[in-house]
Tab-separated table of C-alpha atoms and ligand atoms in Angstrom:
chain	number	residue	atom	x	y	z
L	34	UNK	CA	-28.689	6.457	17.654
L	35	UNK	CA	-25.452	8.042	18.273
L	36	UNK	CA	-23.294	9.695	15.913
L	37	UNK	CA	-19.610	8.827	15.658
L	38	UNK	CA	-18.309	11.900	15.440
L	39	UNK	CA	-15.017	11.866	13.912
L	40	UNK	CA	-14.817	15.816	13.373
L	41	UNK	CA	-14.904	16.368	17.052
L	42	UNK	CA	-12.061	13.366	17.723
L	43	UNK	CA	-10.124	14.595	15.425
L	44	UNK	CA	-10.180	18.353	16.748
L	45	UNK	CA	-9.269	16.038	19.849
L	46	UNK	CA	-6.339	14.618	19.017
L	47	UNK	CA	-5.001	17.332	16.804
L	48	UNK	CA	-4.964	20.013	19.998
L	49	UNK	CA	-3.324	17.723	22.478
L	50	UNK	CA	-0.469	17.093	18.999
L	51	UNK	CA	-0.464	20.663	18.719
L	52	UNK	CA	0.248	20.864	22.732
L	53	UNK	CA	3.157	18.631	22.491
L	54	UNK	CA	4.915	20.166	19.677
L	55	UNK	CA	4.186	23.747	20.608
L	56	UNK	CA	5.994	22.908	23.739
L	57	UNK	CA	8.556	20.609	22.444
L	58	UNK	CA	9.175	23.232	20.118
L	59	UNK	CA	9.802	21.055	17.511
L	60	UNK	CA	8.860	20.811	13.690
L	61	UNK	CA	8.026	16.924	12.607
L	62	UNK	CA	8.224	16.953	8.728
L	63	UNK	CA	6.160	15.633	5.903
L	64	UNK	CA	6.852	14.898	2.444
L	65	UNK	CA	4.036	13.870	-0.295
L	66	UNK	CA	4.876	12.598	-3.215
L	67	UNK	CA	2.212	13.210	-6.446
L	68	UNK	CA	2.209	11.715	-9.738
L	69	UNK	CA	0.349	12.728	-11.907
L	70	UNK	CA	-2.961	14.998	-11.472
L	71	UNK	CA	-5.737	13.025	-10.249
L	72	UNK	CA	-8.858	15.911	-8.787
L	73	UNK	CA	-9.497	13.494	-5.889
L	74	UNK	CA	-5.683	13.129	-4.628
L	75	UNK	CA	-5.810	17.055	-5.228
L	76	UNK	CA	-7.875	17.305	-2.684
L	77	UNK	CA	-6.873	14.989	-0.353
L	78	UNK	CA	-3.018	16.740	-0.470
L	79	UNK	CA	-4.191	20.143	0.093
L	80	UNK	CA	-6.237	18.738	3.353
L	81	UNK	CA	-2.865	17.085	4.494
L	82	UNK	CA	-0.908	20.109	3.919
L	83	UNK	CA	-3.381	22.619	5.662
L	84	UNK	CA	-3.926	20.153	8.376
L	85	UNK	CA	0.070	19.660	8.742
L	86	UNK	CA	1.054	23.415	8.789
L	87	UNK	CA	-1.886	24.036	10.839
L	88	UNK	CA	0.281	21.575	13.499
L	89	UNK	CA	3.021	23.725	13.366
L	90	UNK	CA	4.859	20.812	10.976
L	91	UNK	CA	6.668	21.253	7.818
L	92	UNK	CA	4.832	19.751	4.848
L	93	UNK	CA	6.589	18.556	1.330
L	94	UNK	CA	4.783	18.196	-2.013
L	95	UNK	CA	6.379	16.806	-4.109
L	96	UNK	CA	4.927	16.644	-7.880
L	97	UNK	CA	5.475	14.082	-10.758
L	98	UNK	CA	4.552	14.182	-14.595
L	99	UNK	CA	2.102	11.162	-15.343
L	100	UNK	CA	4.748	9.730	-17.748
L	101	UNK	CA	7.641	9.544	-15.386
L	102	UNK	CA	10.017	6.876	-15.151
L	103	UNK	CA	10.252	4.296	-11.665
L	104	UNK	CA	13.761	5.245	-11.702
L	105	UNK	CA	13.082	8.984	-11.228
L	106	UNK	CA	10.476	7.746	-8.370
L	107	UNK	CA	12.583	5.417	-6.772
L	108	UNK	CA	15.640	7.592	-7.149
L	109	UNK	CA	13.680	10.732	-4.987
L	110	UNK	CA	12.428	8.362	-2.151
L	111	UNK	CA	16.328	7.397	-1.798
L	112	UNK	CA	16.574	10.689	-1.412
L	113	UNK	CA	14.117	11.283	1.428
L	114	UNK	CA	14.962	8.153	3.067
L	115	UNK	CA	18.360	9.838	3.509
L	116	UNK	CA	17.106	13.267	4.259
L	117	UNK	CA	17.423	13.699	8.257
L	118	UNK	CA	15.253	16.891	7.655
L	119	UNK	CA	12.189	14.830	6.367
L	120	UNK	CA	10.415	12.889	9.017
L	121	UNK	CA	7.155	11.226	7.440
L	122	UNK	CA	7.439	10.021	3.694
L	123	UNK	CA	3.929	9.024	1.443
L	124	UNK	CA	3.424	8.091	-2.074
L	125	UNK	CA	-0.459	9.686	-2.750
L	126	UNK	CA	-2.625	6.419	-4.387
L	127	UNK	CA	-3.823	5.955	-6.966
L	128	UNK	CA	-0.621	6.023	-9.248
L	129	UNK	CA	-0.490	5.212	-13.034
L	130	UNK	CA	-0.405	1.994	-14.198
L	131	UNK	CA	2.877	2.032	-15.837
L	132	UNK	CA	4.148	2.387	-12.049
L	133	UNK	CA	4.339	-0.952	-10.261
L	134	UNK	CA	2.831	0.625	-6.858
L	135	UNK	CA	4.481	-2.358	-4.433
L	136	UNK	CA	7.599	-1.626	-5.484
L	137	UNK	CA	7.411	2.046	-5.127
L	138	UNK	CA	5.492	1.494	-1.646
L	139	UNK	CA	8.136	-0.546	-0.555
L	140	UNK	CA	11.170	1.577	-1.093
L	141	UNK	CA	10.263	3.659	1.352
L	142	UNK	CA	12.487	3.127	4.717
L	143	UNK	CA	10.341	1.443	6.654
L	144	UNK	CA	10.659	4.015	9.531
L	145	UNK	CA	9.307	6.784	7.595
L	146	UNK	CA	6.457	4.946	6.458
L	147	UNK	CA	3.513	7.199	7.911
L	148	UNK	CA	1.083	5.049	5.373
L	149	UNK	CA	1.859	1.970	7.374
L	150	UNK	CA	2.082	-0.155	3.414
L	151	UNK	CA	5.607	-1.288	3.632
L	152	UNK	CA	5.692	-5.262	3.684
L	153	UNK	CA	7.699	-4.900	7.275
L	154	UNK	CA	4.663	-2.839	8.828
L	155	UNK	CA	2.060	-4.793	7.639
L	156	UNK	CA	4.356	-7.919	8.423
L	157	UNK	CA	4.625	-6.620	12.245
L	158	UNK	CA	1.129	-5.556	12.366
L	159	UNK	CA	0.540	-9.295	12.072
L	160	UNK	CA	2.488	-10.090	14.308
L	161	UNK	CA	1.163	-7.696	16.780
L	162	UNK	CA	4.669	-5.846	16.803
L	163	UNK	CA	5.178	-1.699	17.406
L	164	UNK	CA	5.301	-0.612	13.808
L	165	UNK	CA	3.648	2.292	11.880
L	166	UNK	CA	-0.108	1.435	10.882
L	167	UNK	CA	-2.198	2.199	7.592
L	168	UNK	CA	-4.026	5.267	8.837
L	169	UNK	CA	-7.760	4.856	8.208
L	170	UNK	CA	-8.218	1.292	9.962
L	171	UNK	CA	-5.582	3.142	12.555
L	172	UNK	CA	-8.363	6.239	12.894
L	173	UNK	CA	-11.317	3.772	13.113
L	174	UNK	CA	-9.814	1.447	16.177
L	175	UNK	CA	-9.254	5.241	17.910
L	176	UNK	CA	-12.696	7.109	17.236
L	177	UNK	CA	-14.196	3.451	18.782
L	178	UNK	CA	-11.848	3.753	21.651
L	179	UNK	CA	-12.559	7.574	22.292
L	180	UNK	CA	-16.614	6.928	21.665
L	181	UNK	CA	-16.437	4.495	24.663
L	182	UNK	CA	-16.957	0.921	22.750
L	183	UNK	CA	-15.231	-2.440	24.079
L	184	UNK	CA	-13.642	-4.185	21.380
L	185	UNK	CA	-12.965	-7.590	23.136
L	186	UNK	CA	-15.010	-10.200	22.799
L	187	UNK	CA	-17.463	-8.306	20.085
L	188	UNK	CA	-18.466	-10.263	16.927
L	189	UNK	CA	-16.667	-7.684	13.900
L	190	UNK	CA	-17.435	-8.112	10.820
L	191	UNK	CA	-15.451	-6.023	7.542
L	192	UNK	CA	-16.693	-6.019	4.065
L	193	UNK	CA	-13.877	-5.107	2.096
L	194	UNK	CA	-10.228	-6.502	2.003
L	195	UNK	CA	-8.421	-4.003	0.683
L	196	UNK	CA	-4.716	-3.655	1.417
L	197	UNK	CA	-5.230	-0.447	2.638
L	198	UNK	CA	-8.340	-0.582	5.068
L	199	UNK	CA	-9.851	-4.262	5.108
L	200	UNK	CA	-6.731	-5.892	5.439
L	201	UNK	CA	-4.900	-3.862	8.424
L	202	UNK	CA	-8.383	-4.156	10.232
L	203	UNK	CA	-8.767	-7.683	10.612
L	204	UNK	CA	-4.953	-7.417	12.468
L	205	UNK	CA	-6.059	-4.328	14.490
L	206	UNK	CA	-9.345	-6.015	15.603
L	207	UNK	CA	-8.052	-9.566	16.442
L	208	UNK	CA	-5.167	-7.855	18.201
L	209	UNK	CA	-7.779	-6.130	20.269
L	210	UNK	CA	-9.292	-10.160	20.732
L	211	UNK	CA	-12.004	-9.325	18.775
L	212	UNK	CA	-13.890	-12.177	16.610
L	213	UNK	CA	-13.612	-11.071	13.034
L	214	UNK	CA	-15.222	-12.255	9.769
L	215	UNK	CA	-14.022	-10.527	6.112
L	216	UNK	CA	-16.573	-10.777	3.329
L	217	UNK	CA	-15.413	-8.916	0.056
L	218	UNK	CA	-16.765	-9.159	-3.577
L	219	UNK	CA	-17.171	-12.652	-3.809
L	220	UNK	CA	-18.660	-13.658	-0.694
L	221	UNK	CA	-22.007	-14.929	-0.933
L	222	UNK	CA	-24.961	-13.440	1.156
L	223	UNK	CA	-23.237	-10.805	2.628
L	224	UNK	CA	-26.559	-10.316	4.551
L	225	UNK	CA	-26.053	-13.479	6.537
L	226	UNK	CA	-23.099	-12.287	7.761
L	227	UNK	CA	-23.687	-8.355	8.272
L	228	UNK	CA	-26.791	-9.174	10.342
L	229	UNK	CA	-24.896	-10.932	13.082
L	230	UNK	CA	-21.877	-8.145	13.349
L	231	UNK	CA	-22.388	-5.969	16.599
L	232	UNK	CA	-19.416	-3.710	15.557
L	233	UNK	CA	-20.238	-3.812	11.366
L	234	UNK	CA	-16.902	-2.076	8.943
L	235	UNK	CA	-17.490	-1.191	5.702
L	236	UNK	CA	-15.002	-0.589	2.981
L	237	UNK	CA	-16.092	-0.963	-0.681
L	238	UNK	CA	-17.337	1.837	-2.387
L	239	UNK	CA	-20.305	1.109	-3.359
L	240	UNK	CA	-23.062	4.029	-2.563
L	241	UNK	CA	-25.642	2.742	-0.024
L	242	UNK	CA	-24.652	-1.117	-0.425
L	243	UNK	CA	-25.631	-1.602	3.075
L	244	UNK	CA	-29.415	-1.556	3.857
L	245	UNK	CA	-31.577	-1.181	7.348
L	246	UNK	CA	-32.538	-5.377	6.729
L	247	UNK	CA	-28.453	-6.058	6.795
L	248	UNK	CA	-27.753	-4.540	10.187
L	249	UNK	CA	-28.361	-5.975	13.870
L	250	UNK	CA	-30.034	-3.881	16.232
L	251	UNK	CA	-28.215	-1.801	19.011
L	252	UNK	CA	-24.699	-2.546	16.696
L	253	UNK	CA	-22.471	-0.229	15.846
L	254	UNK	CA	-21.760	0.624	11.875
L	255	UNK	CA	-18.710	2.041	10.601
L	256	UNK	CA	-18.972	3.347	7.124
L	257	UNK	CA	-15.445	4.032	5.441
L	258	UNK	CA	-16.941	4.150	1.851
L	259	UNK	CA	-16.756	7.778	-0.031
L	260	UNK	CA	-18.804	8.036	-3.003
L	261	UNK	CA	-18.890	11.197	-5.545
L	262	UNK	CA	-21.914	11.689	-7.250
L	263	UNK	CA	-22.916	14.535	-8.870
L	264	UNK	CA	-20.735	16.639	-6.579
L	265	UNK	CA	-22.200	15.201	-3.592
L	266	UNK	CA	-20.893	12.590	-1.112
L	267	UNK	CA	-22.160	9.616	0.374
L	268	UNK	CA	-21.231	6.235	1.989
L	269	UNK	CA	-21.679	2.697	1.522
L	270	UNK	CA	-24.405	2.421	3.988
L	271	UNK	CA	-28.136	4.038	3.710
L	272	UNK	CA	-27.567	6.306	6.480
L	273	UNK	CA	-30.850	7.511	6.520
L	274	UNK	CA	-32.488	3.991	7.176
L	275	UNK	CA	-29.800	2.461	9.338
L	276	UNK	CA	-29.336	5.360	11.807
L	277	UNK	CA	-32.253	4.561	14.081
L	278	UNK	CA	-31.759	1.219	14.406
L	279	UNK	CA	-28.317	1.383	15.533
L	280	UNK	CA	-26.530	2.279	18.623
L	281	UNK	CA	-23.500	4.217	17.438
L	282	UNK	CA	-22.773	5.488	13.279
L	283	UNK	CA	-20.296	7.299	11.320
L	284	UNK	CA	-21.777	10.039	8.900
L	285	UNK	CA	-20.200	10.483	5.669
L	286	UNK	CA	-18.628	13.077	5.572
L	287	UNK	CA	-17.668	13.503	9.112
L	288	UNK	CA	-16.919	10.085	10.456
L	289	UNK	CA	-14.071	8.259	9.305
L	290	UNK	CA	-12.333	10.882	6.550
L	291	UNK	CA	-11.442	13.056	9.582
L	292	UNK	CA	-10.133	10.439	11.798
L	293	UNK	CA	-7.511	8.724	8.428
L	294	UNK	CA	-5.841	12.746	8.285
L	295	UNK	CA	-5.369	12.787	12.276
L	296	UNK	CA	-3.861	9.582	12.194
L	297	UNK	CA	-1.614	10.400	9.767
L	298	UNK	CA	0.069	13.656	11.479
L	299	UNK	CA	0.107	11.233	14.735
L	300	UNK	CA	2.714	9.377	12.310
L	301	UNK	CA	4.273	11.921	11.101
L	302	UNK	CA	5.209	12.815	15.101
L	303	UNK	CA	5.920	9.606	16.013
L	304	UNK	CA	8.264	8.930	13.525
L	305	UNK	CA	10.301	12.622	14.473
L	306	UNK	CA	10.445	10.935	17.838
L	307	UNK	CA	11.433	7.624	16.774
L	308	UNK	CA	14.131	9.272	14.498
L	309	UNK	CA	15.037	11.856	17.224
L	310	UNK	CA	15.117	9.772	20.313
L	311	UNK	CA	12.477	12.007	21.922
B	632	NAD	P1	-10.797	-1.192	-2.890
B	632	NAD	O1	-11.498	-0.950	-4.179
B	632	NAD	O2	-9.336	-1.408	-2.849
B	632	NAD	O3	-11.493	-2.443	-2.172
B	632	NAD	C1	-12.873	-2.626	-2.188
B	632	NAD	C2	-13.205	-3.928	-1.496
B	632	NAD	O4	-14.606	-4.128	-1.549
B	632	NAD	C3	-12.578	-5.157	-2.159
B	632	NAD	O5	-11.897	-5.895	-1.176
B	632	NAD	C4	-13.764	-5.955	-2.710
B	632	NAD	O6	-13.597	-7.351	-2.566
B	632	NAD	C5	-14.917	-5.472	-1.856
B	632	NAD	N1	-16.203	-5.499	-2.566
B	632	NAD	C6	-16.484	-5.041	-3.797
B	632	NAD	N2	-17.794	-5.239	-4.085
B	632	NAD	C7	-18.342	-5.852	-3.007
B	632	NAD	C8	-19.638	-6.319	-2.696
B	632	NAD	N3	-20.644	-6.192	-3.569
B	632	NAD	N4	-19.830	-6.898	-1.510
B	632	NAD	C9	-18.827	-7.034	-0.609
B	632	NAD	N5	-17.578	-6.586	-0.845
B	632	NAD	C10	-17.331	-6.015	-2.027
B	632	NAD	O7	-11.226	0.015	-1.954
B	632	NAD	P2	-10.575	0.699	-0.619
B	632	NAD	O8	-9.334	1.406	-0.970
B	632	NAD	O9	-10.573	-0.262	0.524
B	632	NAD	O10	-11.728	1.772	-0.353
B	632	NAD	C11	-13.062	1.400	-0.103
B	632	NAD	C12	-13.907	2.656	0.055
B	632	NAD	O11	-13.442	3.383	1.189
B	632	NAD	C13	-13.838	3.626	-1.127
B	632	NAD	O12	-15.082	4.263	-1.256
B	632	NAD	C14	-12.796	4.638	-0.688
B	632	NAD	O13	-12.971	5.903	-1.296
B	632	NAD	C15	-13.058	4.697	0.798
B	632	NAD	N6	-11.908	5.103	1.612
B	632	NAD	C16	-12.127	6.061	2.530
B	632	NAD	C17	-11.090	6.457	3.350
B	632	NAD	C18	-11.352	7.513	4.376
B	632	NAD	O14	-10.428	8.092	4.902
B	632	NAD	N7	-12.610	7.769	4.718
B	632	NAD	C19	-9.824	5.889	3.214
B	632	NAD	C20	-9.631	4.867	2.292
B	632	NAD	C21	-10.694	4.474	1.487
């Protein structure tokens, strides 16, 4: 077994970024928006904004009261649609209820749309079109590139069809001619299908859902799943059992979480030179 290390990838990509804007001497920007107080989006922020100063970029938080109205949402992404000065725009999931999150999503130019969710990026991601991608399913097609494994041709298979990682895979994977299968909450024996996947994604959140028995030999497991418990994280596959019968495995943490942040500034720069003509 071989890890996928996404920690070292990420170090990677974020040096050769680093290169380009150091010398380019420019500042791509970033603005987050926050409603509410969720602990886990916490988190996640502060990582963005440490990893995007870090870059040399300038980073945006932008903070909401729970109760807010759409209007006051909607009204502020006009805003920084407008704004030449911000670069990258991203509405931090989850949001509350009283929010209707596609609408929100979708208000966001879609040129600025670092989370790839706007209907016209996921639209051209279908269509195999330059557009801005979802990061995490963007960060696990590049830490399989870096590591050195072919896409075409290999039997994928995704549990989980989320709009924000299942989903965007099954493009990224068939537009590297990949043959993909989706299974997802109601799909029955998962097993039947896991057990023939040579490059195996998971996505659901479910703390060690995927056993040694569900797993082909020599295949390569991806495990996108982060679950809390007790203060301590783990992923949706038994790591411990799987590893050594695999060929290649992302560790949670380590693996994927890494990659989705990289990706994510790799936006944020793109869109600066999309927006700048550089
Ligand atoms: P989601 O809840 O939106 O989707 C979960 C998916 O799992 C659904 O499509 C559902 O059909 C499927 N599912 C549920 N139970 C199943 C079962 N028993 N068998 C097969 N499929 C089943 O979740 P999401 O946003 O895609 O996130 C999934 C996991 O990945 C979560 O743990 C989340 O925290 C993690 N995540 C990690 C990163 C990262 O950067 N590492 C990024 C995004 C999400």
């Amino acid at each position: 077994m071989t890890l996928l290390d996404g920690i070292k990838v990420k170090k990677e990509l974020l040096n050769e970024l680093k290169n380009k804007i150091d010398t380019k001497n420019i500042k791509p920007s970033l603005a987050v928006i926050q409603i509410g107080n969720d602990s886990a989006s916490n988190i996640y922020i502060k990582n963005k904004e440490k990893t995007a100063i870090n870059l040399g970029c300038k980073f945006e938080h932008i903070k909401f009261k729970e109760d807010c109205t759409e209007k006051e949402i909607l009204d502020k992404i006009d805003e920084l649609n407008n704004n030449n000065d911000v670069d990258g725009i991203l509405v931090q999931m989850p949001i509350p209820k009283h929010l209707n999150e596609k609408t929100i999503q979708n208000r966001i130019i879609s040129t600025k749309d670092v989370d790839g969710l706007t209907d016209i990026n996921v639209g051209k991601l279908i269509n195999n079109k330059k557009c801005l991608v979802s990061c995490t399913p963007q960060g696990i097609i590049k830490l399989l590139e870096e590591s050195g494994v072919s896409i075409p041709g290999k039997n994928v298979v995704i549990v989980g069809r989320s709009k924000l990682v299942g989903k965007p895979l099954i493009s990224l994977f068939l537009n590297n001619d990949a043959t993909v299968t989706v299974c997802h909450s109601k799909t029955n024996n998962l097993k039947e299908f896991t057990k023939n996947a040579d490059i195996l994604v998971v996505a659901v959140g479910k703390k060690h859902l995927i056993t040694e028995d569900m797993v082909k030999k020599d295949s390569v497991v991806i495990d996108v799943g982060i679950n809390r418990i007790d203060g301590k994280l783990y992923g949706d596959v038994d790591y411990e059992n799987v590893k050594n019968k695999v060929s290649l495995i992302t560790p949670v943490p380590g693996g994927v979480g890494p990659m989705t942040v990289a990706m994510l500034l790799c936006n944020v720069n793109t869109v600066y030179k999309n927006l700048n003509n550089k």
